[in-house]
mmCIF file of C-alpha atoms in Angstrom:
data_model
loop_
_atom_site.group_PDB
_atom_site.id
_atom_site.type_symbol
_atom_site.label_atom_id
_atom_site.label_comp_id
_atom_site.label_asym_id
_atom_site.label_seq_id
_atom_site.Cartn_x
_atom_site.Cartn_y
_atom_site.Cartn_z
ATOM 1 C CA MET Z 581 0.000 0.000 0.000
ATOM 2 C CA THR Z 582 1.374 3.330 -1.060
ATOM 3 C CA ALA Z 583 -0.240 6.766 -0.815
ATOM 4 C CA GLY Z 584 -0.988 8.101 -4.272
ATOM 5 C CA THR Z 585 -1.710 4.700 -5.803
ATOM 6 C CA GLU Z 586 -4.712 4.743 -8.138
ATOM 7 C CA LEU Z 587 -7.117 1.815 -7.958
ATOM 8 C CA PRO Z 588 -8.243 0.454 -11.324
ATOM 9 C CA PRO Z 589 -11.729 1.615 -12.323
ATOM 10 C CA LEU Z 590 -14.701 -0.698 -11.864
ATOM 11 C CA GLU Z 591 -17.676 -0.402 -14.220
ATOM 12 C CA ILE Z 592 -20.990 -1.438 -12.709
ATOM 13 C CA PRO Z 593 -24.011 -1.694 -15.022
ATOM 14 C CA VAL Z 594 -26.944 -0.141 -13.183
ATOM 15 C CA THR Z 595 -29.817 -2.482 -13.901
ATOM 16 C CA ARG Z 596 -33.362 -2.374 -12.599
ATOM 17 C CA THR Z 597 -32.678 -5.757 -10.981
ATOM 18 C CA LEU Z 598 -29.608 -4.415 -9.142
ATOM 19 C CA ILE Z 599 -31.581 -1.426 -7.853
ATOM 20 C CA VAL Z 600 -34.574 -3.467 -6.678
ATOM 21 C CA ALA Z 601 -32.501 -6.342 -5.270
ATOM 22 C CA GLY Z 602 -30.261 -3.928 -3.367
ATOM 23 C CA ALA Z 603 -33.246 -2.141 -1.865
ATOM 24 C CA LEU Z 604 -34.907 -5.391 -0.834
ATOM 25 C CA ALA Z 605 -31.691 -6.880 0.556
ATOM 26 C CA SER Z 606 -31.228 -3.807 2.740
ATOM 27 C CA ARG Z 607 -34.930 -3.814 3.740
ATOM 28 C CA ASP Z 608 -35.495 -0.434 2.140
ATOM 29 C CA TYR Z 609 -39.076 -0.729 0.931
ATOM 30 C CA GLN Z 610 -39.489 2.887 -0.210
ATOM 31 C CA ASP Z 611 -41.420 2.788 -3.454
ATOM 32 C CA VAL Z 612 -38.915 4.987 -5.321
ATOM 33 C CA HIS Z 613 -36.489 2.049 -5.262
ATOM 34 C CA HIS Z 614 -38.813 -0.566 -6.783
ATOM 35 C CA ASP Z 615 -41.934 0.976 -8.369
ATOM 36 C CA ALA Z 616 -41.254 3.071 -11.494
ATOM 37 C CA GLU Z 617 -44.803 4.443 -11.675
ATOM 38 C CA LEU Z 618 -44.768 5.682 -8.068
ATOM 39 C CA ALA Z 619 -41.221 7.024 -8.507
ATOM 40 C CA ARG Z 620 -42.437 9.078 -11.507
ATOM 41 C CA ALA Z 621 -45.417 10.308 -9.488
ATOM 42 C CA LYS Z 622 -42.908 11.637 -6.957
ATOM 43 C CA GLY Z 623 -40.911 13.486 -9.628
ATOM 44 C CA SER Z 624 -38.211 10.958 -10.508
ATOM 45 C CA PRO Z 625 -37.871 9.715 -14.100
ATOM 46 C CA ASP Z 626 -37.523 6.122 -12.823
ATOM 47 C CA VAL Z 627 -36.566 4.052 -9.788
ATOM 48 C CA PHE Z 628 -33.133 4.860 -8.376
ATOM 49 C CA MET Z 629 -30.472 3.139 -6.277
ATOM 50 C CA ASN Z 630 -30.586 3.521 -2.509
ATOM 51 C CA ILE Z 631 -27.613 4.598 -0.400
ATOM 52 C CA LEU Z 632 -27.188 1.184 1.215
ATOM 53 C CA THR Z 633 -26.653 -0.470 -2.165
ATOM 54 C CA THR Z 634 -24.155 2.231 -3.092
ATOM 55 C CA ASN Z 635 -22.402 1.765 0.245
ATOM 56 C CA GLY Z 636 -22.091 -1.966 -0.414
ATOM 57 C CA LEU Z 637 -20.727 -1.421 -3.919
ATOM 58 C CA VAL Z 638 -18.130 1.047 -2.629
ATOM 59 C CA GLY Z 639 -17.073 -1.454 0.034
ATOM 60 C CA ARG Z 640 -16.854 -4.233 -2.555
ATOM 61 C CA TYR Z 641 -14.715 -2.033 -4.794
ATOM 62 C CA VAL Z 642 -12.174 -1.437 -2.031
ATOM 63 C CA THR Z 643 -12.085 -4.992 -0.674
ATOM 64 C CA ASP Z 644 -11.793 -6.440 -4.191
ATOM 65 C CA HIS Z 645 -8.674 -4.309 -4.664
ATOM 66 C CA PHE Z 646 -7.015 -5.155 -1.339
ATOM 67 C CA GLY Z 647 -8.036 -8.828 -1.279
ATOM 68 C CA PRO Z 648 -9.507 -11.246 1.240
ATOM 69 C CA ALA Z 649 -7.362 -9.957 4.132
ATOM 70 C CA ALA Z 650 -9.007 -6.506 3.866
ATOM 71 C CA ALA Z 651 -11.360 -5.344 6.601
ATOM 72 C CA LEU Z 652 -13.419 -2.190 6.228
ATOM 73 C CA ARG Z 653 -13.070 0.061 9.265
ATOM 74 C CA LYS Z 654 -15.054 3.102 8.113
ATOM 75 C CA VAL Z 655 -17.080 4.045 5.058
ATOM 76 C CA ALA Z 656 -18.077 7.707 4.780
ATOM 77 C CA ILE Z 657 -19.956 8.517 1.574
ATOM 78 C CA ARG Z 658 -22.168 11.237 0.176
ATOM 79 C CA LEU Z 659 -24.628 10.759 -2.670
ATOM 80 C CA GLY Z 660 -25.006 13.091 -5.627
ATOM 81 C CA ALA Z 661 -26.578 12.289 -9.007
ATOM 82 C CA PRO Z 662 -28.989 9.338 -8.835
ATOM 83 C CA ASN Z 663 -28.176 5.954 -10.351
ATOM 84 C CA TYR Z 664 -31.009 5.092 -12.772
ATOM 85 C CA PRO Z 665 -31.523 1.829 -14.670
ATOM 86 C CA GLY Z 666 -29.666 1.640 -17.966
ATOM 87 C CA ASP Z 667 -26.695 3.719 -16.850
ATOM 88 C CA THR Z 668 -23.223 2.583 -15.790
ATOM 89 C CA MET Z 669 -21.511 3.690 -12.615
ATOM 90 C CA VAL Z 670 -17.724 3.811 -12.813
ATOM 91 C CA LEU Z 671 -15.946 3.630 -9.469
ATOM 92 C CA THR Z 672 -12.440 5.045 -9.185
ATOM 93 C CA GLY Z 673 -10.203 5.333 -6.166
ATOM 94 C CA ARG Z 674 -6.912 6.644 -4.886
ATOM 95 C CA ILE Z 675 -5.033 5.731 -1.726
ATOM 96 C CA GLU Z 676 -4.814 9.011 0.161
ATOM 97 C CA ALA Z 677 -2.934 7.951 3.289
ATOM 98 C CA VAL Z 678 -1.274 4.882 4.771
ATOM 99 C CA ASP Z 679 -0.533 4.240 8.439
ATOM 100 C CA GLY Z 680 0.935 0.790 9.025
ATOM 101 C CA ASP Z 681 -1.608 -1.768 7.832
ATOM 102 C CA THR Z 682 -4.391 0.823 7.441
ATOM 103 C CA ALA Z 683 -5.152 2.949 4.397
ATOM 104 C CA VAL Z 684 -7.642 5.699 3.606
ATOM 105 C CA VAL Z 685 -8.999 5.457 0.077
ATOM 106 C CA ARG Z 686 -10.817 8.302 -1.682
ATOM 107 C CA VAL Z 687 -13.596 6.853 -3.850
ATOM 108 C CA VAL Z 688 -15.676 8.505 -6.583
ATOM 109 C CA GLY Z 689 -18.513 6.850 -8.482
ATOM 110 C CA ALA Z 690 -19.704 8.637 -11.612
ATOM 111 C CA ASN Z 691 -22.537 7.877 -14.024
ATOM 112 C CA GLY Z 692 -23.876 9.496 -17.186
ATOM 113 C CA ILE Z 693 -25.357 12.489 -15.354
ATOM 114 C CA GLY Z 694 -22.564 13.209 -12.868
ATOM 115 C CA ARG Z 695 -21.009 12.067 -9.632
ATOM 116 C CA HIS Z 696 -23.219 9.533 -7.898
ATOM 117 C CA VAL Z 697 -21.035 8.991 -4.835
ATOM 118 C CA THR Z 698 -17.957 10.532 -3.242
ATOM 119 C CA GLY Z 699 -16.286 9.590 -0.018
ATOM 120 C CA THR Z 700 -13.541 7.823 1.846
ATOM 121 C CA VAL Z 701 -13.045 4.262 2.981
ATOM 122 C CA THR Z 702 -10.682 3.276 5.772
ATOM 123 C CA VAL Z 703 -9.412 -0.262 5.290
ATOM 124 C CA THR Z 704 -7.031 -2.456 7.268
ATOM 125 C CA VAL Z 705 -5.149 -5.202 5.496
ATOM 126 C CA VAL Z 706 -4.048 -7.949 7.839
ATOM 127 C CA ASP Z 707 -0.810 -9.691 6.919
ATOM 128 C CA ALA Z 708 -2.097 -13.230 6.350
ATOM 129 C CA ASP Z 709 1.316 -14.816 7.105
ATOM 130 C CA ALA Z 710 1.707 -12.978 10.414
ATOM 131 C CA ASP Z 711 -1.912 -13.772 11.318
ATOM 132 C CA ALA Z 712 -1.361 -17.483 10.580
ATOM 133 C CA GLU Z 713 1.798 -17.492 12.744
ATOM 134 C CA ALA Z 714 -0.119 -15.886 15.624
ATOM 135 C CA ASP Z 715 -2.870 -18.488 15.269
ATOM 136 C CA ALA Z 716 -0.299 -21.306 15.312
ATOM 137 C CA VAL Z 717 1.152 -20.033 18.588
ATOM 138 C CA THR Z 718 -2.249 -19.815 20.289
ATOM 139 C CA ASP Z 719 -3.798 -23.009 18.915
ATOM 140 C CA VAL Z 720 -4.142 -25.793 21.442
ATOM 141 C CA PRO Z 721 -4.547 -29.371 20.214
ATOM 142 C CA ASP Z 722 -7.896 -31.024 20.984
ATOM 143 C CA GLY Z 723 -8.095 -32.604 24.405
ATOM 144 C CA GLU Z 724 -5.301 -30.556 25.952
ATOM 145 C CA LEU Z 725 -7.504 -27.827 27.345
ATOM 146 C CA THR Z 726 -8.493 -28.360 30.944
ATOM 147 C CA ASP Z 727 -10.824 -26.448 33.155
ATOM 148 C CA PRO Z 728 -9.323 -25.973 36.618
ATOM 149 C CA GLN Z 729 -12.846 -25.994 38.068
ATOM 150 C CA VAL Z 730 -13.554 -29.499 36.789
ATOM 151 C CA ALA Z 731 -11.842 -32.539 38.317
ATOM 152 C CA PRO Z 732 -10.285 -34.914 35.767
#
């Protein structure tokens, strides 16, 4: 991890299914996320993605880059232009700061009408080798654990 490193862009097709599935998965039953007719009645040209789906996609983008040892510590995002079906959101990122095994990544997600999301993600990447060594030191073989309160 090095400050200034650009993450490769990730293109996400914004489909009606993605929007509706994301809303349902996050238990966001507001009609503007699943009913096009009611969304239009409220002034939107169509259904649009909810913030929880966007938050998940931003998290996925960062963890996909850093790998399976990555753990999200903080996600701070702000929404802008809505994500409507038929568009593509392109996520880009840049490592802004690194402190030991923790990095702060600036993320921007843009679509055909502007910036959909901007924010920062704090991620910790655990050294898998060091973690495995620590586990090996603390592992106790089966049957060797005794409870001092219980007589053998």
